[in-house]
mmCIF file of C-alpha atoms in Angstrom:
data_model
loop_
_atom_site.group_PDB
_atom_site.id
_atom_site.type_symbol
_atom_site.label_atom_id
_atom_site.label_comp_id
_atom_site.label_asym_id
_atom_site.label_seq_id
_atom_site.Cartn_x
_atom_site.Cartn_y
_atom_site.Cartn_z
ATOM 1 C CA UNK A 1 2.873 7.355 -31.637
ATOM 2 C CA UNK A 2 3.337 4.921 -28.749
ATOM 3 C CA UNK A 3 0.354 4.399 -26.502
ATOM 4 C CA UNK A 4 2.406 4.492 -23.309
ATOM 5 C CA UNK A 5 3.278 7.668 -21.424
ATOM 6 C CA UNK A 6 6.637 9.254 -22.258
ATOM 7 C CA UNK A 7 7.795 11.794 -19.710
ATOM 8 C CA UNK A 8 9.480 15.075 -20.574
ATOM 9 C CA UNK A 9 12.597 16.174 -18.671
ATOM 10 C CA UNK A 10 11.940 16.269 -14.923
ATOM 11 C CA UNK A 11 13.016 18.841 -12.337
ATOM 12 C CA UNK A 12 13.938 16.064 -9.895
ATOM 13 C CA UNK A 13 17.462 15.850 -11.331
ATOM 14 C CA UNK A 14 19.751 13.007 -12.364
ATOM 15 C CA UNK A 15 20.441 11.865 -8.801
ATOM 16 C CA UNK A 16 16.772 11.224 -8.068
ATOM 17 C CA UNK A 17 16.035 7.566 -7.338
ATOM 18 C CA UNK A 18 12.428 6.608 -7.947
ATOM 19 C CA UNK A 19 10.685 4.479 -5.347
ATOM 20 C CA UNK A 20 10.579 0.883 -6.546
ATOM 21 C CA UNK A 21 7.197 -0.842 -6.584
ATOM 22 C CA UNK A 22 6.123 -4.264 -7.723
ATOM 23 C CA UNK A 23 3.551 -3.920 -10.515
ATOM 24 C CA UNK A 24 0.035 -5.205 -9.830
ATOM 25 C CA UNK A 25 -0.530 -8.919 -10.363
ATOM 26 C CA UNK A 26 -1.560 -10.010 -13.866
ATOM 27 C CA UNK A 27 -5.197 -10.628 -12.868
ATOM 28 C CA UNK A 28 -5.585 -7.323 -11.008
ATOM 29 C CA UNK A 29 -8.293 -5.051 -12.388
ATOM 30 C CA UNK A 30 -8.784 -2.470 -9.602
ATOM 31 C CA UNK A 31 -6.145 -0.609 -7.551
ATOM 32 C CA UNK A 32 -7.570 1.680 -4.865
ATOM 33 C CA UNK A 33 -5.597 4.297 -2.918
ATOM 34 C CA UNK A 34 -6.887 5.650 0.380
ATOM 35 C CA UNK A 35 -5.803 7.454 3.540
ATOM 36 C CA UNK A 36 -6.437 10.571 5.598
ATOM 37 C CA UNK A 37 -6.543 13.960 3.895
ATOM 38 C CA UNK A 38 -3.228 15.528 2.898
ATOM 39 C CA UNK A 39 -1.065 12.392 2.820
ATOM 40 C CA UNK A 40 -0.509 12.457 -0.964
ATOM 41 C CA UNK A 41 -3.043 9.871 -2.191
ATOM 42 C CA UNK A 42 -3.845 11.693 -5.410
ATOM 43 C CA UNK A 43 -0.176 12.282 -6.262
ATOM 44 C CA UNK A 44 0.747 8.637 -5.725
ATOM 45 C CA UNK A 45 -2.373 7.337 -7.530
ATOM 46 C CA UNK A 46 -1.538 9.605 -10.501
ATOM 47 C CA UNK A 47 2.101 8.447 -10.563
ATOM 48 C CA UNK A 48 0.942 4.823 -10.351
ATOM 49 C CA UNK A 49 -1.459 5.301 -13.289
ATOM 50 C CA UNK A 50 1.147 7.101 -15.439
ATOM 51 C CA UNK A 51 3.654 4.308 -14.825
ATOM 52 C CA UNK A 52 1.030 1.660 -15.603
ATOM 53 C CA UNK A 53 0.531 3.431 -18.919
ATOM 54 C CA UNK A 54 4.235 2.969 -19.724
ATOM 55 C CA UNK A 55 4.404 -0.578 -18.405
ATOM 56 C CA UNK A 56 1.322 -1.798 -20.278
ATOM 57 C CA UNK A 57 1.108 0.157 -23.559
ATOM 58 C CA UNK A 58 -1.496 -2.274 -24.948
ATOM 59 C CA UNK A 59 -3.847 -1.882 -21.970
ATOM 60 C CA UNK A 60 -6.431 0.850 -21.559
ATOM 61 C CA UNK A 61 -6.210 2.397 -18.087
ATOM 62 C CA UNK A 62 -8.591 4.805 -16.365
ATOM 63 C CA UNK A 63 -7.823 6.927 -13.303
ATOM 64 C CA UNK A 64 -10.952 7.725 -11.254
ATOM 65 C CA UNK A 65 -11.332 10.277 -8.490
ATOM 66 C CA UNK A 66 -14.193 9.652 -6.043
ATOM 67 C CA UNK A 67 -12.994 12.433 -3.723
ATOM 68 C CA UNK A 68 -15.502 15.345 -3.630
ATOM 69 C CA UNK A 69 -12.467 17.684 -3.490
ATOM 70 C CA UNK A 70 -10.984 16.561 -6.800
ATOM 71 C CA UNK A 71 -7.326 17.358 -7.565
ATOM 72 C CA UNK A 72 -6.423 15.116 -10.511
ATOM 73 C CA UNK A 73 -6.138 18.190 -12.725
ATOM 74 C CA UNK A 74 -3.278 19.539 -10.594
ATOM 75 C CA UNK A 75 -1.355 16.260 -10.655
ATOM 76 C CA UNK A 76 -1.828 15.620 -14.380
ATOM 77 C CA UNK A 77 -1.285 19.225 -15.438
ATOM 78 C CA UNK A 78 -4.473 19.382 -17.508
ATOM 79 C CA UNK A 79 -8.179 19.872 -17.019
ATOM 80 C CA UNK A 80 -10.005 16.748 -15.850
ATOM 81 C CA UNK A 81 -13.765 17.006 -15.509
ATOM 82 C CA UNK A 82 -16.793 14.773 -14.994
ATOM 83 C CA UNK A 83 -16.414 13.099 -18.380
ATOM 84 C CA UNK A 84 -13.609 10.703 -19.278
ATOM 85 C CA UNK A 85 -10.621 12.718 -20.507
ATOM 86 C CA UNK A 86 -7.651 11.372 -22.467
ATOM 87 C CA UNK A 87 -4.431 12.150 -20.616
ATOM 88 C CA UNK A 88 -2.110 14.178 -22.846
ATOM 89 C CA UNK A 89 0.997 12.397 -24.076
ATOM 90 C CA UNK A 90 -0.567 8.944 -23.799
ATOM 91 C CA UNK A 91 -2.803 6.869 -25.991
ATOM 92 C CA UNK A 92 -3.991 4.486 -23.298
ATOM 93 C CA UNK A 93 -4.541 6.503 -20.092
ATOM 94 C CA UNK A 94 -7.765 8.316 -19.255
ATOM 95 C CA UNK A 95 -8.978 10.230 -16.197
ATOM 96 C CA UNK A 96 -12.341 11.248 -14.771
ATOM 97 C CA UNK A 97 -13.586 13.057 -11.669
ATOM 98 C CA UNK A 98 -16.953 11.478 -10.910
ATOM 99 C CA UNK A 99 -19.819 13.862 -10.116
ATOM 100 C CA UNK A 100 -21.768 11.590 -7.748
ATOM 101 C CA UNK A 101 -24.301 14.238 -6.770
ATOM 102 C CA UNK A 102 -25.317 14.810 -10.391
ATOM 103 C CA UNK A 103 -26.025 11.086 -10.924
ATOM 104 C CA UNK A 104 -28.082 10.888 -7.717
ATOM 105 C CA UNK A 105 -30.140 13.939 -8.703
ATOM 106 C CA UNK A 106 -31.033 12.167 -11.966
ATOM 107 C CA UNK A 107 -32.377 9.195 -9.987
ATOM 108 C CA UNK A 108 -34.402 11.463 -7.679
ATOM 109 C CA UNK A 109 -35.926 13.305 -10.647
ATOM 110 C CA UNK A 110 -37.059 10.039 -12.256
ATOM 111 C CA UNK A 111 -38.590 8.887 -8.964
ATOM 112 C CA UNK A 112 -40.356 12.217 -8.237
ATOM 113 C CA UNK A 113 -41.713 12.424 -11.798
ATOM 114 C CA UNK A 114 -43.123 8.907 -11.581
ATOM 115 C CA UNK A 115 -44.787 9.588 -8.212
ATOM 116 C CA UNK A 116 -46.489 12.729 -9.505
ATOM 117 C CA UNK A 117 -47.697 11.061 -12.707
ATOM 118 C CA UNK A 118 -49.106 8.042 -10.847
ATOM 119 C CA UNK A 119 -50.887 9.947 -8.090
ATOM 120 C CA UNK A 120 -52.244 12.580 -10.471
ATOM 121 C CA UNK A 121 -53.895 9.684 -12.298
ATOM 122 C CA UNK A 122 -55.449 8.421 -9.057
ATOM 123 C CA UNK A 123 -56.998 11.713 -8.019
ATOM 124 C CA UNK A 124 -60.556 10.596 -8.892
ATOM 125 C CA UNK A 125 -60.366 7.384 -6.848
ATOM 126 C CA UNK A 126 -62.256 8.331 -3.701
ATOM 127 C CA UNK A 127 -61.241 5.151 -1.885
ATOM 128 C CA UNK A 128 -57.622 6.197 -1.828
ATOM 129 C CA UNK A 129 -56.168 8.829 0.480
ATOM 130 C CA UNK A 130 -54.166 10.376 -2.316
ATOM 131 C CA UNK A 131 -52.282 13.081 -0.443
ATOM 132 C CA UNK A 132 -51.297 10.800 2.440
ATOM 133 C CA UNK A 133 -50.039 8.046 0.161
ATOM 134 C CA UNK A 134 -48.268 10.524 -2.103
ATOM 135 C CA UNK A 135 -46.471 11.926 0.941
ATOM 136 C CA UNK A 136 -45.506 8.439 2.153
ATOM 137 C CA UNK A 137 -43.988 7.543 -1.206
ATOM 138 C CA UNK A 138 -42.252 10.904 -1.598
ATOM 139 C CA UNK A 139 -40.687 10.574 1.867
ATOM 140 C CA UNK A 140 -39.059 7.261 0.982
ATOM 141 C CA UNK A 141 -36.110 9.296 -0.242
ATOM 142 C CA UNK A 142 -35.664 10.534 3.327
ATOM 143 C CA UNK A 143 -34.950 6.952 4.425
ATOM 144 C CA UNK A 144 -31.877 6.842 2.225
ATOM 145 C CA UNK A 145 -28.715 6.158 4.262
ATOM 146 C CA UNK A 146 -26.022 8.862 4.080
ATOM 147 C CA UNK A 147 -23.925 8.401 0.986
ATOM 148 C CA UNK A 148 -26.515 7.255 -1.553
ATOM 149 C CA UNK A 149 -25.270 10.027 -3.800
ATOM 150 C CA UNK A 150 -21.830 8.389 -3.714
ATOM 151 C CA UNK A 151 -23.299 5.042 -4.715
ATOM 152 C CA UNK A 152 -23.660 6.673 -8.114
ATOM 153 C CA UNK A 153 -19.855 6.640 -8.327
ATOM 154 C CA UNK A 154 -19.810 2.875 -7.864
ATOM 155 C CA UNK A 155 -22.597 2.418 -10.395
ATOM 156 C CA UNK A 156 -20.769 4.617 -12.887
ATOM 157 C CA UNK A 157 -17.665 2.436 -12.469
ATOM 158 C CA UNK A 158 -19.672 -0.746 -13.126
ATOM 159 C CA UNK A 159 -20.973 0.853 -16.326
ATOM 160 C CA UNK A 160 -17.390 0.976 -17.637
ATOM 161 C CA UNK A 161 -16.747 -2.590 -16.444
ATOM 162 C CA UNK A 162 -19.884 -3.861 -18.218
ATOM 163 C CA UNK A 163 -18.850 -2.181 -21.448
ATOM 164 C CA UNK A 164 -15.319 -3.603 -21.171
ATOM 165 C CA UNK A 165 -13.821 -0.240 -22.116
ATOM 166 C CA UNK A 166 -10.797 -0.459 -19.811
ATOM 167 C CA UNK A 167 -8.392 -3.107 -18.554
ATOM 168 C CA UNK A 168 -7.190 -1.409 -15.365
ATOM 169 C CA UNK A 169 -8.961 0.953 -12.955
ATOM 170 C CA UNK A 170 -6.994 3.161 -10.548
ATOM 171 C CA UNK A 171 -9.193 4.801 -7.896
ATOM 172 C CA UNK A 172 -8.149 7.883 -5.958
ATOM 173 C CA UNK A 173 -10.469 7.664 -2.974
ATOM 174 C CA UNK A 174 -11.723 10.349 -0.613
ATOM 175 C CA UNK A 175 -10.135 10.775 2.870
ATOM 176 C CA UNK A 176 -10.298 7.740 5.145
ATOM 177 C CA UNK A 177 -13.689 8.082 6.864
ATOM 178 C CA UNK A 178 -15.368 9.117 3.635
ATOM 179 C CA UNK A 179 -13.654 6.327 1.692
ATOM 180 C CA UNK A 180 -14.611 3.628 4.211
ATOM 181 C CA UNK A 181 -18.227 4.742 4.028
ATOM 182 C CA UNK A 182 -17.924 4.607 0.248
ATOM 183 C CA UNK A 183 -16.611 1.036 0.431
ATOM 184 C CA UNK A 184 -19.301 0.030 2.943
ATOM 185 C CA UNK A 185 -22.046 1.385 0.687
ATOM 186 C CA UNK A 186 -22.716 -1.808 -1.304
ATOM 187 C CA UNK A 187 -23.676 -3.626 1.902
ATOM 188 C CA UNK A 188 -25.603 -0.688 3.381
ATOM 189 C CA UNK A 189 -27.460 -0.100 0.142
ATOM 190 C CA UNK A 190 -28.488 -3.745 -0.170
ATOM 191 C CA UNK A 191 -30.281 -3.389 3.187
ATOM 192 C CA UNK A 192 -31.908 -0.110 2.120
ATOM 193 C CA UNK A 193 -33.030 -1.558 -1.209
ATOM 194 C CA UNK A 194 -34.646 -4.478 0.604
ATOM 195 C CA UNK A 195 -36.698 -2.076 2.746
ATOM 196 C CA UNK A 196 -37.543 0.063 -0.283
ATOM 197 C CA UNK A 197 -38.831 -2.947 -2.238
ATOM 198 C CA UNK A 198 -40.924 -4.098 0.741
ATOM 199 C CA UNK A 199 -42.621 -0.697 0.886
ATOM 200 C CA UNK A 200 -43.260 -0.669 -2.859
ATOM 201 C CA UNK A 201 -44.851 -4.128 -2.587
ATOM 202 C CA UNK A 202 -47.406 -2.779 -0.093
ATOM 203 C CA UNK A 203 -48.629 -0.433 -2.824
ATOM 204 C CA UNK A 204 -48.465 -2.958 -5.660
ATOM 205 C CA UNK A 205 -52.289 -3.235 -5.933
ATOM 206 C CA UNK A 206 -52.622 0.512 -6.291
ATOM 207 C CA UNK A 207 -49.595 1.700 -8.277
ATOM 208 C CA UNK A 208 -46.772 0.363 -10.448
ATOM 209 C CA UNK A 209 -43.439 2.133 -10.167
ATOM 210 C CA UNK A 210 -42.039 0.676 -13.362
ATOM 211 C CA UNK A 211 -39.132 3.061 -13.991
ATOM 212 C CA UNK A 212 -38.150 3.293 -10.327
ATOM 213 C CA UNK A 213 -38.323 -0.487 -9.892
ATOM 214 C CA UNK A 214 -36.150 -1.027 -12.943
ATOM 215 C CA UNK A 215 -33.606 1.490 -11.651
ATOM 216 C CA UNK A 216 -33.533 -0.167 -8.219
ATOM 217 C CA UNK A 217 -33.187 -3.682 -9.634
ATOM 218 C CA UNK A 218 -30.308 -2.487 -11.836
ATOM 219 C CA UNK A 219 -28.727 -0.718 -8.841
ATOM 220 C CA UNK A 220 -28.969 -3.894 -6.748
ATOM 221 C CA UNK A 221 -27.326 -5.960 -9.484
ATOM 222 C CA UNK A 222 -24.461 -3.497 -9.898
ATOM 223 C CA UNK A 223 -23.847 -3.240 -6.153
ATOM 224 C CA UNK A 224 -23.521 -7.010 -5.895
ATOM 225 C CA UNK A 225 -21.040 -6.920 -8.764
ATOM 226 C CA UNK A 226 -18.833 -4.196 -7.268
ATOM 227 C CA UNK A 227 -18.881 -5.873 -3.850
ATOM 228 C CA UNK A 228 -17.782 -9.102 -5.506
ATOM 229 C CA UNK A 229 -14.893 -7.344 -7.301
ATOM 230 C CA UNK A 230 -13.724 -5.377 -4.260
ATOM 231 C CA UNK A 231 -13.504 -8.513 -2.096
ATOM 232 C CA UNK A 232 -11.609 -10.528 -4.732
ATOM 233 C CA UNK A 233 -7.895 -10.527 -3.839
ATOM 234 C CA UNK A 234 -6.985 -11.532 -7.394
ATOM 235 C CA UNK A 235 -8.880 -8.676 -9.071
ATOM 236 C CA UNK A 236 -8.568 -5.899 -6.500
ATOM 237 C CA UNK A 237 -5.925 -4.313 -4.272
ATOM 238 C CA UNK A 238 -6.355 -1.515 -1.736
ATOM 239 C CA UNK A 239 -3.166 0.455 -0.969
ATOM 240 C CA UNK A 240 -3.376 2.628 2.169
ATOM 241 C CA UNK A 241 -1.273 5.798 2.152
ATOM 242 C CA UNK A 242 -0.028 7.252 5.447
ATOM 243 C CA UNK A 243 2.634 9.639 6.744
ATOM 244 C CA UNK A 244 5.181 9.148 9.588
ATOM 245 C CA UNK A 245 3.152 10.639 12.448
ATOM 246 C CA UNK A 246 1.611 8.761 15.344
ATOM 247 C CA UNK A 247 -1.889 10.026 14.562
ATOM 248 C CA UNK A 248 -1.738 9.121 10.858
ATOM 249 C CA UNK A 249 -0.315 5.655 11.519
ATOM 250 C CA UNK A 250 -2.947 4.941 14.184
ATOM 251 C CA UNK A 251 -5.693 5.958 11.742
ATOM 252 C CA UNK A 252 -4.143 3.743 9.053
ATOM 253 C CA UNK A 253 -4.202 0.770 11.411
ATOM 254 C CA UNK A 254 -7.893 1.373 12.143
ATOM 255 C CA UNK A 255 -8.697 1.689 8.448
ATOM 256 C CA UNK A 256 -6.831 -1.542 7.604
ATOM 257 C CA UNK A 257 -8.821 -3.345 10.314
ATOM 258 C CA UNK A 258 -12.027 -1.936 8.811
ATOM 259 C CA UNK A 259 -10.924 -2.996 5.323
ATOM 260 C CA UNK A 260 -10.303 -6.501 6.628
ATOM 261 C CA UNK A 261 -13.872 -6.619 7.964
ATOM 262 C CA UNK A 262 -15.043 -5.640 4.474
ATOM 263 C CA UNK A 263 -12.852 -8.404 2.972
ATOM 264 C CA UNK A 264 -10.826 -5.804 1.066
ATOM 265 C CA UNK A 265 -7.376 -7.138 0.034
ATOM 266 C CA UNK A 266 -4.471 -5.124 1.519
ATOM 267 C CA UNK A 267 -0.986 -6.382 0.620
ATOM 268 C CA UNK A 268 1.141 -3.242 1.012
ATOM 269 C CA UNK A 269 0.946 0.271 2.397
ATOM 270 C CA UNK A 270 2.824 3.470 1.608
ATOM 271 C CA UNK A 271 4.374 5.713 4.248
ATOM 272 C CA UNK A 272 4.751 9.031 2.472
ATOM 273 C CA UNK A 273 6.695 12.239 3.216
ATOM 274 C CA UNK A 274 9.638 10.577 4.958
ATOM 275 C CA UNK A 275 12.659 12.766 5.667
ATOM 276 C CA UNK A 276 16.257 11.791 4.983
ATOM 277 C CA UNK A 277 18.503 12.263 8.051
ATOM 278 C CA UNK A 278 21.146 13.775 5.773
ATOM 279 C CA UNK A 279 19.106 16.918 5.022
ATOM 280 C CA UNK A 280 20.368 19.824 7.114
ATOM 281 C CA UNK A 281 17.741 22.460 7.892
ATOM 282 C CA UNK A 282 15.806 23.464 11.016
ATOM 283 C CA UNK A 283 12.414 22.663 9.540
ATOM 284 C CA UNK A 284 13.540 19.221 8.359
ATOM 285 C CA UNK A 285 15.145 18.544 11.744
ATOM 286 C CA UNK A 286 11.784 19.211 13.423
ATOM 287 C CA UNK A 287 10.080 16.844 10.991
ATOM 288 C CA UNK A 288 12.780 14.227 11.629
ATOM 289 C CA UNK A 289 12.079 14.391 15.365
ATOM 290 C CA UNK A 290 8.370 13.904 14.678
ATOM 291 C CA UNK A 291 9.239 11.019 12.373
ATOM 292 C CA UNK A 292 11.490 9.476 15.014
ATOM 293 C CA UNK A 293 8.674 9.579 17.569
ATOM 294 C CA UNK A 294 6.459 7.714 15.097
ATOM 295 C CA UNK A 295 8.875 4.780 14.756
ATOM 296 C CA UNK A 296 7.058 3.011 17.555
ATOM 297 C CA UNK A 297 3.871 3.240 15.496
ATOM 298 C CA UNK A 298 5.646 1.689 12.514
ATOM 299 C CA UNK A 299 7.008 -1.151 14.622
ATOM 300 C CA UNK A 300 3.564 -1.756 16.110
ATOM 301 C CA UNK A 301 2.088 -1.752 12.617
ATOM 302 C CA UNK A 302 4.639 -4.334 11.403
ATOM 303 C CA UNK A 303 3.887 -6.490 14.433
ATOM 304 C CA UNK A 304 0.130 -6.239 13.971
ATOM 305 C CA UNK A 305 0.156 -6.685 10.187
ATOM 306 C CA UNK A 306 3.385 -8.616 9.425
ATOM 307 C CA UNK A 307 2.132 -9.705 6.006
ATOM 308 C CA UNK A 308 1.682 -6.111 4.755
ATOM 309 C CA UNK A 309 4.750 -4.628 3.046
ATOM 310 C CA UNK A 310 5.609 -1.077 4.157
ATOM 311 C CA UNK A 311 6.906 1.114 1.339
ATOM 312 C CA UNK A 312 8.553 4.459 2.250
ATOM 313 C CA UNK A 313 8.250 7.459 -0.070
ATOM 314 C CA UNK A 314 10.547 10.488 0.438
ATOM 315 C CA UNK A 315 9.283 13.990 1.029
ATOM 316 C CA UNK A 316 10.144 15.930 -2.113
ATOM 317 C CA UNK A 317 8.938 18.926 -4.086
ATOM 318 C CA UNK A 318 7.037 17.901 -7.204
ATOM 319 C CA UNK A 319 6.515 20.472 -9.942
ATOM 320 C CA UNK A 320 4.466 19.188 -12.835
ATOM 321 C CA UNK A 321 3.393 15.880 -14.269
ATOM 322 C CA UNK A 322 6.917 14.777 -15.209
ATOM 323 C CA UNK A 323 7.924 14.887 -11.548
ATOM 324 C CA UNK A 324 4.760 12.988 -10.587
ATOM 325 C CA UNK A 325 5.601 10.329 -13.186
ATOM 326 C CA UNK A 326 9.189 9.913 -11.938
ATOM 327 C CA UNK A 327 8.128 9.593 -8.312
ATOM 328 C CA UNK A 328 7.970 5.796 -8.643
ATOM 329 C CA UNK A 329 8.786 3.041 -11.082
ATOM 330 C CA UNK A 330 7.807 -0.577 -11.429
ATOM 331 C CA UNK A 331 10.344 -3.351 -11.032
ATOM 332 C CA UNK A 332 10.029 -7.042 -11.754
ATOM 333 C CA UNK A 333 11.885 -8.190 -8.641
ATOM 334 C CA UNK A 334 9.681 -8.169 -5.582
ATOM 335 C CA UNK A 335 12.596 -9.398 -3.401
ATOM 336 C CA UNK A 336 14.853 -6.496 -4.374
ATOM 337 C CA UNK A 337 12.031 -4.037 -3.794
ATOM 338 C CA UNK A 338 11.362 -5.379 -0.309
ATOM 339 C CA UNK A 339 15.060 -5.277 0.607
ATOM 340 C CA UNK A 340 15.462 -1.748 -0.772
ATOM 341 C CA UNK A 341 12.382 -0.450 1.044
ATOM 342 C CA UNK A 342 13.457 -2.130 4.286
ATOM 343 C CA UNK A 343 16.834 -0.382 4.109
ATOM 344 C CA UNK A 344 14.992 2.932 3.655
ATOM 345 C CA UNK A 345 12.851 2.264 6.716
ATOM 346 C CA UNK A 346 15.941 1.457 8.756
ATOM 347 C CA UNK A 347 17.681 4.721 8.038
ATOM 348 C CA UNK A 348 18.030 6.505 4.693
ATOM 349 C CA UNK A 349 14.540 7.864 4.733
ATOM 350 C CA UNK A 350 11.667 6.522 6.360
ATOM 351 C CA UNK A 351 7.897 9.464 1.630
ATOM 352 C CA UNK A 352 5.786 12.684 -1.921
ATOM 353 C CA UNK A 353 3.983 15.646 -0.643
#
């Protein structure tokens, strides 16, 4: 059996024309999709991963979801849980919905257990205010910046990278604000770890937090590694997904600016759920008017970020994994893709729901 994904007959019909995308560069290792909730990130990330499976049958590909409201199972048409799951019909594509909270709880249990064991052993040392110091150390967890539980997702990803199990990583991120916090975490956590280590050093003559220290040192090393990967334009690409509304496009512009501050490479963005002017129905006409009013936002975006390619995706009904697979396809000609997508923006349709 071939490793690559082979789609069954699709409900999209013979006239359906898949959106053309340039495949990721040869050195690319991570492709991240992000955007506000409800714009179709998971659908597009799933289609991208399925097509990568066909394009690179010799490569092992993993599709991660870091969104707390996971929906990979719906897109792939099979159960995807917190352990890596082989995607049916492929021999080289895998999916996993990371349970960040579970990983963080494991860290907290190790830390709490070590505190109790150490201070129980110090109970007969009259010179030490046991209860006060125990409370100080226990409350260190309260100093954790919001999102430490999600840092477990990043650490879990670096575990796979260290083991060299996969060649390509496709990340379906949480909605914009959540995703940006997730991407800012390596920097935030480095600051928190520095404070944590300084506090532990104050108690070094009294206690030794061996397990906790080892966990924190390992966490620091992994955070540096993921930050290095995410800011490497050769190894990583972030693809924002938006829809043709003024509010969504404005939020996408803000998120791209934030990504730039984080040194995250953004080369192209997807404008999803675009309506063809040739569809005749009252509901679609209302959406077309909304889309027309957002053209100014698109023009502003092109002016502000001229180097970022804008790729339109049509609004269409997708029923099952075969439809998700056929939503896009990779092409070897970047010039043809750009010309085709530009024509779509200028009229035919300016997006998958």
